[in-house]
Short mmCIF file of C-alpha atoms in Angstrom, two decimals:
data_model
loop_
_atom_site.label_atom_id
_atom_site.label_comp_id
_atom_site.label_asym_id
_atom_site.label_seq_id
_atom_site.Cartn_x
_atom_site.Cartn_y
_atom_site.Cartn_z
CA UNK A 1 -174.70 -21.16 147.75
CA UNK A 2 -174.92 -24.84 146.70
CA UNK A 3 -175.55 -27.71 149.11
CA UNK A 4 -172.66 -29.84 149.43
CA UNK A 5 -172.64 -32.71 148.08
CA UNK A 6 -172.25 -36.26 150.00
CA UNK A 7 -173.35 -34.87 152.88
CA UNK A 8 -176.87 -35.45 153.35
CA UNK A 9 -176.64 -36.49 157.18
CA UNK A 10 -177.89 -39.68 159.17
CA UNK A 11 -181.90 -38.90 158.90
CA UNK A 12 -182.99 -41.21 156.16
CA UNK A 13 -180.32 -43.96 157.47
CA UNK A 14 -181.58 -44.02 160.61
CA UNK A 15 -185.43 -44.10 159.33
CA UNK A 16 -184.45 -46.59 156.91
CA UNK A 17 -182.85 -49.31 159.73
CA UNK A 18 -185.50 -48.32 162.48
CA UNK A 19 -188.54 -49.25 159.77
CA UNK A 20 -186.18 -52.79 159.06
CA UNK A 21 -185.24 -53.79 162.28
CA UNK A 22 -189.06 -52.78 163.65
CA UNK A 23 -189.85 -55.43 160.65
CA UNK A 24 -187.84 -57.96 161.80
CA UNK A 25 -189.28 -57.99 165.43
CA UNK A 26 -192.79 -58.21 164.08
CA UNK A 27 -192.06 -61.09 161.79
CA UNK A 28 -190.56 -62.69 165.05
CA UNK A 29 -193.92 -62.01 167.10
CA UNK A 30 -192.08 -59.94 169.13
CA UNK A 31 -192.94 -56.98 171.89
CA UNK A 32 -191.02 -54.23 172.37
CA UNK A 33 -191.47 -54.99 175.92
CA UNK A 34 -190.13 -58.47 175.28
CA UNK A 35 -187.17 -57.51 172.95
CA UNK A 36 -185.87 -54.81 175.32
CA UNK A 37 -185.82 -57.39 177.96
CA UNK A 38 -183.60 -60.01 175.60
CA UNK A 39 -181.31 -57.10 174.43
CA UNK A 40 -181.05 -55.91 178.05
CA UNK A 41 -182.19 -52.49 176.69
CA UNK A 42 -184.90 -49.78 178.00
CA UNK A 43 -188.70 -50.11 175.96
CA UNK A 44 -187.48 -46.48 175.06
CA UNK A 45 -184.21 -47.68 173.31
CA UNK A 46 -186.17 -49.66 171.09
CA UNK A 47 -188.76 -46.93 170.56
CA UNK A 48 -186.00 -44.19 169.64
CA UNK A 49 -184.58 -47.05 167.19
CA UNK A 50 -187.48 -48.29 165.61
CA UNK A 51 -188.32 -44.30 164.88
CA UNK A 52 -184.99 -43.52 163.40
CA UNK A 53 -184.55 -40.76 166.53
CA UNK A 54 -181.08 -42.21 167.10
CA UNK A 55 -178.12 -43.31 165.19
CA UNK A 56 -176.73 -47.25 165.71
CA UNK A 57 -174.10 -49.29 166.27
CA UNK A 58 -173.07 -52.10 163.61
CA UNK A 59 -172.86 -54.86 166.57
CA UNK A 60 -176.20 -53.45 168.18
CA UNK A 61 -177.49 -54.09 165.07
CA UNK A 62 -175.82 -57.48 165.13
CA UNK A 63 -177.27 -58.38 168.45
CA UNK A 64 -180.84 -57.21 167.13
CA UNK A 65 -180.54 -59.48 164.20
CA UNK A 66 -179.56 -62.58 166.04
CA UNK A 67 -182.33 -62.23 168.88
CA UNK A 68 -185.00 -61.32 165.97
CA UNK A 69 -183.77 -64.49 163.82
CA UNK A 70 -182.74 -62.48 160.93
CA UNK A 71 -181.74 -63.87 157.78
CA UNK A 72 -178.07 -64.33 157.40
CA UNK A 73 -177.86 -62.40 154.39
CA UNK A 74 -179.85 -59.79 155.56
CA UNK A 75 -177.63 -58.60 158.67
CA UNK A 76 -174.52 -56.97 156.83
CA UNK A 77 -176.68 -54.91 154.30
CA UNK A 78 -177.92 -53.20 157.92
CA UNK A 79 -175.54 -53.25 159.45
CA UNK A 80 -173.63 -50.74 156.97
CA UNK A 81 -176.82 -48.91 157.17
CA UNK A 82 -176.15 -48.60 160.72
CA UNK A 83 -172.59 -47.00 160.13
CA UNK A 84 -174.62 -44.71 157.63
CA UNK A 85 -176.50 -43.36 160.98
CA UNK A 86 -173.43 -41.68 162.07
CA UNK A 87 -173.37 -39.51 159.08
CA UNK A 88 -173.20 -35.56 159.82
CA UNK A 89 -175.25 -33.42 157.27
CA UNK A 90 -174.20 -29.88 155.98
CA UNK A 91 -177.17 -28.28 158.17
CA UNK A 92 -175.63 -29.43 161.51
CA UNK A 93 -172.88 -26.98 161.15
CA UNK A 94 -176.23 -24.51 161.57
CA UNK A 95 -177.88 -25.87 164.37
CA UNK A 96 -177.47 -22.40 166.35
CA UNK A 97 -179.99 -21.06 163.72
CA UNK A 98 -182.09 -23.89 163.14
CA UNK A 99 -184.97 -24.36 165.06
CA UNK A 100 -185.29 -27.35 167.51
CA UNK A 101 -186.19 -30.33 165.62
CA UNK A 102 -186.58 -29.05 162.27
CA UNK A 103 -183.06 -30.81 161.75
CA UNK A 104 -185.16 -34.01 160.83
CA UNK A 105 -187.10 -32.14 158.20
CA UNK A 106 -184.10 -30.67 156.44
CA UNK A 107 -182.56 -34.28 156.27
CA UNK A 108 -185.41 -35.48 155.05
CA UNK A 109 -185.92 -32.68 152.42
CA UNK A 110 -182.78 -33.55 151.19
CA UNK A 111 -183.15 -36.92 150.35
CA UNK A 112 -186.30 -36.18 149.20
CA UNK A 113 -187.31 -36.73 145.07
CA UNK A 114 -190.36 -34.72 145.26
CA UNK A 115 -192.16 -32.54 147.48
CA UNK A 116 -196.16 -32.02 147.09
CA UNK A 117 -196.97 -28.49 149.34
CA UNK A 118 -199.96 -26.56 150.42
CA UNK A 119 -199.88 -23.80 152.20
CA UNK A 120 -202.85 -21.28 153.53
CA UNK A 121 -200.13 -18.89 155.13
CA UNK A 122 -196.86 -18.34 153.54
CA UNK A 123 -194.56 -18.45 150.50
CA UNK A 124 -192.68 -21.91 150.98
CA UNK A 125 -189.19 -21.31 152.14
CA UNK A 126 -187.56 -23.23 149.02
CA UNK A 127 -189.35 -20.22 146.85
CA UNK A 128 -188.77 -17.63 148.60
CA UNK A 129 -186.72 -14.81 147.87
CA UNK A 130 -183.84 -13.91 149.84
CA UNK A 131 -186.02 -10.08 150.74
CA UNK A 132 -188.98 -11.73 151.56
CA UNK A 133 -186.94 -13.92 153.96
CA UNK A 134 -185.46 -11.47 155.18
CA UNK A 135 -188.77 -9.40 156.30
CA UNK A 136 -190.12 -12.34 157.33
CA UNK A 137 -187.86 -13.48 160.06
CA UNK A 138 -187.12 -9.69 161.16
CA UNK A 139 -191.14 -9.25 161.86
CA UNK A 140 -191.19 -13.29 163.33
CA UNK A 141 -187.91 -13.11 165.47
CA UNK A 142 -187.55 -9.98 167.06
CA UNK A 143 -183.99 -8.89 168.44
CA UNK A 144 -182.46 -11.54 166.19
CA UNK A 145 -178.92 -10.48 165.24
CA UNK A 146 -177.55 -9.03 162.08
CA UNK A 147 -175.46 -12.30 161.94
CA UNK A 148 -177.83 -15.04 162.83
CA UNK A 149 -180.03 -13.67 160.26
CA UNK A 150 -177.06 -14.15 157.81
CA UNK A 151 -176.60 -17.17 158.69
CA UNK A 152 -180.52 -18.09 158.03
CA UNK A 153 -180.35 -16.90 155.28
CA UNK A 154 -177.34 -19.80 154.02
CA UNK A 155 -179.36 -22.36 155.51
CA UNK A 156 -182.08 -20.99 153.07
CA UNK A 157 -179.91 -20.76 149.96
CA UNK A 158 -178.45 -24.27 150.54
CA UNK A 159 -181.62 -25.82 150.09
CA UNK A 160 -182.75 -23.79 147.94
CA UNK A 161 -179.99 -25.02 145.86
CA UNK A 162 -182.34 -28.73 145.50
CA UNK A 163 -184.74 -27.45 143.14
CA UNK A 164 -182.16 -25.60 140.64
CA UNK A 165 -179.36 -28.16 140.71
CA UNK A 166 -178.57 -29.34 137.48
CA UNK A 167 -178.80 -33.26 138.14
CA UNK A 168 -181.88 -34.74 139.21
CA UNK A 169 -183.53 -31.24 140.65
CA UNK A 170 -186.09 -31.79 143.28
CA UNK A 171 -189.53 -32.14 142.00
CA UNK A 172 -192.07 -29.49 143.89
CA UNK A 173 -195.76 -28.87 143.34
CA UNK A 174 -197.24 -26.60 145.30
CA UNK A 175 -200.54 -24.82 145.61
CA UNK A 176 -201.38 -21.54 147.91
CA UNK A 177 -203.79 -19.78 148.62
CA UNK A 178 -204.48 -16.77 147.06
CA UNK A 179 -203.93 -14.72 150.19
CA UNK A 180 -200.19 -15.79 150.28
CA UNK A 181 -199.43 -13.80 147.33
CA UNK A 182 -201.65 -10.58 148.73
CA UNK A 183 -199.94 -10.92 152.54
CA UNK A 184 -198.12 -8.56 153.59
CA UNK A 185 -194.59 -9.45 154.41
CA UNK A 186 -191.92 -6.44 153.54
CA UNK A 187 -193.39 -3.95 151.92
CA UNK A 188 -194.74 -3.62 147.91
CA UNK A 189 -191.67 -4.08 146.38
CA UNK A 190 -190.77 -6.80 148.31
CA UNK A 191 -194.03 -8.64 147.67
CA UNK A 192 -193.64 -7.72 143.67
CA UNK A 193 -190.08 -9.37 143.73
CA UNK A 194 -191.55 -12.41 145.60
CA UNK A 195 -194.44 -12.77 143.39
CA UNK A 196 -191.78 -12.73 140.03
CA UNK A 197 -189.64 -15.36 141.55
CA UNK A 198 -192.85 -17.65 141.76
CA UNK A 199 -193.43 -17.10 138.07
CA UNK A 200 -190.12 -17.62 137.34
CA UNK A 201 -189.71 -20.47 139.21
CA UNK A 202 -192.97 -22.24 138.01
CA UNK A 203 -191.37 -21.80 134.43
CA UNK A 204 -188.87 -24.82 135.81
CA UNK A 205 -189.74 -27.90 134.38
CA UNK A 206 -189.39 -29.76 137.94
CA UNK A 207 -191.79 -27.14 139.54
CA UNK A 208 -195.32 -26.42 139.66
CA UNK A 209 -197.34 -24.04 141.47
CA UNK A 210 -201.00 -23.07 141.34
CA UNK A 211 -203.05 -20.70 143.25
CA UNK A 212 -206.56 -21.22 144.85
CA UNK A 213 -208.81 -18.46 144.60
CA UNK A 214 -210.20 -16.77 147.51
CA UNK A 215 -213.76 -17.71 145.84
CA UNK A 216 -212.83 -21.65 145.52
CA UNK A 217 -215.17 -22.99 147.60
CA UNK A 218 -215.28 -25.88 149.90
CA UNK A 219 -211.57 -27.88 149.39
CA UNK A 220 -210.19 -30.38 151.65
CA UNK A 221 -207.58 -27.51 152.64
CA UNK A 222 -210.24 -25.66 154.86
CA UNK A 223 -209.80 -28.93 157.43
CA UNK A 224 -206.58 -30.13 156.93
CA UNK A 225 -204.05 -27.28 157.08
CA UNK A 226 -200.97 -26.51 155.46
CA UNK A 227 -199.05 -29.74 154.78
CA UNK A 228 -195.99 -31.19 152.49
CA UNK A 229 -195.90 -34.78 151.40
CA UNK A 230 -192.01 -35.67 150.83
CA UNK A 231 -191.52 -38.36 148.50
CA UNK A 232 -188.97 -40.67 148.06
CA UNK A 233 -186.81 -43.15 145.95
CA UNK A 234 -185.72 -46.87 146.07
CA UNK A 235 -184.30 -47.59 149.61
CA UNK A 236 -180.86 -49.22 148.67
CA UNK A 237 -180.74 -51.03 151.41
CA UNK A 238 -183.07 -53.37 150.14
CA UNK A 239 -184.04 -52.06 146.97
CA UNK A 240 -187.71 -51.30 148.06
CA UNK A 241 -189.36 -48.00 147.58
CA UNK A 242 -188.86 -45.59 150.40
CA UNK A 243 -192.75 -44.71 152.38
CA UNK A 244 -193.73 -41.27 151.62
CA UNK A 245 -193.52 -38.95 154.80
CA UNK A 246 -196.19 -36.19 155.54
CA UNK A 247 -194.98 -33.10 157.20
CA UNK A 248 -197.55 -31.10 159.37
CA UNK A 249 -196.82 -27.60 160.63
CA UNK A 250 -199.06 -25.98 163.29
CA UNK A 251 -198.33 -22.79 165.28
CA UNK A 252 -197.81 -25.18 168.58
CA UNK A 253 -195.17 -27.55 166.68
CA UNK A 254 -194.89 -30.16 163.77
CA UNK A 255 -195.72 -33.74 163.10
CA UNK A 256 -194.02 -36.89 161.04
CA UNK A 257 -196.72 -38.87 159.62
CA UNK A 258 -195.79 -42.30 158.07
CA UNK A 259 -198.43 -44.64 157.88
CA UNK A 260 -200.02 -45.57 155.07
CA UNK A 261 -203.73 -44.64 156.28
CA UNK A 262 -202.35 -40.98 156.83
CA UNK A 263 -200.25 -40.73 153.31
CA UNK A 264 -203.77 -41.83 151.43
CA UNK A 265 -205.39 -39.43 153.25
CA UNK A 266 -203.39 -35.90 152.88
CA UNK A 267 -202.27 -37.28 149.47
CA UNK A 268 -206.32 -37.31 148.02
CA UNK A 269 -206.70 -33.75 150.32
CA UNK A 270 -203.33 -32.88 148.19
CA UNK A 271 -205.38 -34.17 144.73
CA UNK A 272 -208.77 -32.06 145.67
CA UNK A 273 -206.96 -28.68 146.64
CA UNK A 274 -205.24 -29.05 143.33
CA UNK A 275 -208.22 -29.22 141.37
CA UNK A 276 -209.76 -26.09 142.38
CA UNK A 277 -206.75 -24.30 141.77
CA UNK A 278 -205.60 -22.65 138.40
CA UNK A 279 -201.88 -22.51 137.47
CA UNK A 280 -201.45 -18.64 137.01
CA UNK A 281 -199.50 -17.86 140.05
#
C-alpha cells in the first residue's frame, strides 16, 4: 500500500507559521501576555499557535502581522501557509486506530528527509514486518478486533511505503540493541522473517542499521532512552532550513523536543551509540 501522494496533512504547516509568527512577536519585544491582550485572544491561543497545535486563519494571521509590525512582504507568504494548516493528511482517515496524539508524529514522519533511530526495545515500526506487527499488537492490545488490527496494519504499510518509494526515499539510520533482534515477539519463525527483512532492508542505499552488542559497554544510550531525530528540508516558506525535531517515547507518553540545546544533545548521544555499534544486523 503506497502513501498517497499530496496529502501530507497540516503538521509541518502549522509548525512552520507557529515558529514564524512566535518570531515576529519576539522581534517586536512582545509577551504573550501582551499580544493576547492586543489580539483580544486567550495567552493559550497564542500558546497553541506559536506550537503549531492548531491550524489558522489567513486574516488571523493578518491581524498577527499588523499588531507584530511585520514586514509587508512577509505577510502573504504566511498567510498561504496558514491556508496550508487546514490540510487533511492520509492518516486522519485512521484516527480510530491511531493512538492519541501520535497523529503529530506521523505528519511529521512524513515530511521528514531523514530519520536517525535508537531503540533498546523494539524493531522500529517502518522495518517491521507485517508478522511481527501483527504479534506485536495481539500480545500489546488485548481484545483488539480482527478489523482494527487490519486496519493497523495499512497505517503501517503506508508509511512504510517512505523508505521504498522510488523518488527521494526517506533516509533512516538506525541502531538497536542487540536484544531487539533476540526478543521474543511471535514465535521463531516470526523472529527469523523479521531479522531477514532488516538485512534486506539495510541493503537499501537510503538505510542503515547497526546493532550494539550486549557487551558494548558504557554508551550514551544507557541514560537517554530510545529516541528518533527527524530531519528536515528547506522550509519554503522562507527558504530556511526546517529545525530538526527529537521524538522521545517513554512507557507513560512521548515528547517533541525542538530546541537547539536538546537537538545537540540527543544528536552527539545519536553519534556515540553509533560508534560502538557494528553494521551486521
Amino acid at each position: 500500500m503506497a502513501s498517497p501522494q499530496g496529502v501530507t496533512g497540516s503538521t509541518m504547516p502549522r509548525r512552520q507559521l507557529g515558529r514564524h509568527l512566535r518570531d515576529l512577536r519576539n522581534q517586536a519585544r512582545m509577551t504573550t501576555r501582551t499580544a493576547a491582550s492586543k489580539l483580544e485572544w486567550s495567552e493559550a491561543k497564542i500558546w497553541r499557535i506559536e506550537t503549531g497545535q492548531t491550524s489558522l486563519r489567513s486574516l488571523d494571521v493578518e491581524a498577527m502581522c499588523k499588531v507584530y509590525g511585520a514586514p509587508a512582504d512577509l505577510v502573504e507568504p504566511l498567510a498561504a501557509l496558514a491556508r496550508e494548516t487546514k490540510a487533511r493528511g492520509w492518516w486522519t482517515t485512521y484516527g480510530d486506530v491511531i493512538p492519541e496524539g501520535f497523529e503529530v508524529y506521523i505528519g511529521l514522519e512524513e515530511a521528514a528527509t531523514g530519520l536517525s533511530i535508537y531503540d533498546n526495545g523494539l524493531v522500529p515500526a517502518l522495518l517491521q514486518t507485517e508478522d511481527y506487527t501483527r504479534a506485536l499488537l495481539e500480545q500489546s492490545v488485548p481484545g483488539l478486533t480482527e478489523a482494527d488490527l487490519e486496519r493497523r496494519l495499512r497505517v503501517l504499510q503506508a508509511r512504510q511505503a517512505l523508505i521504498t518509494r522510488e523518488e527521494a526515499p526517506l533516509r533512516l539510520h538506525v541502531v538497536l540493541t542487540e536484544s531487539v533482534l533476540s526478543g521474543r515477539v511471535g514465535d521463531d519463525r516470526v523472529g527469523a522473517a523479521q531479522r531477514a527483512r532488516l538485512r534486506e532492508l539495510g541493503e537499501r542505499d537510503n538505510i542503515r542499521i547497526q546493532v550494539l552488542p550486549g557487551d558494548a559497554g558504557y554508551h550514551a544510550g544507557l541514560e537517554s532512552g530510545r529516541f528518533v531525530i527527524l530531519d528536515f528540508g528547506v522550509d519554503g516558506s522562507l527558504d530556511r532550513p526546517e529545525p530538526s525535531v527529537v521524538f522521545v517515547e517513554t512507557f507513560a507518553g512521548s515528547a517533541y523536543l525542538d530546541k537547539a540545546a536538546e537537538h545537540e544533545r540527543y544528536r552527539g548521544a545519536f553519534v556515540d551509540i553509533a560508534a560502538a555499534a557494528t553494521d551486521t544486523p
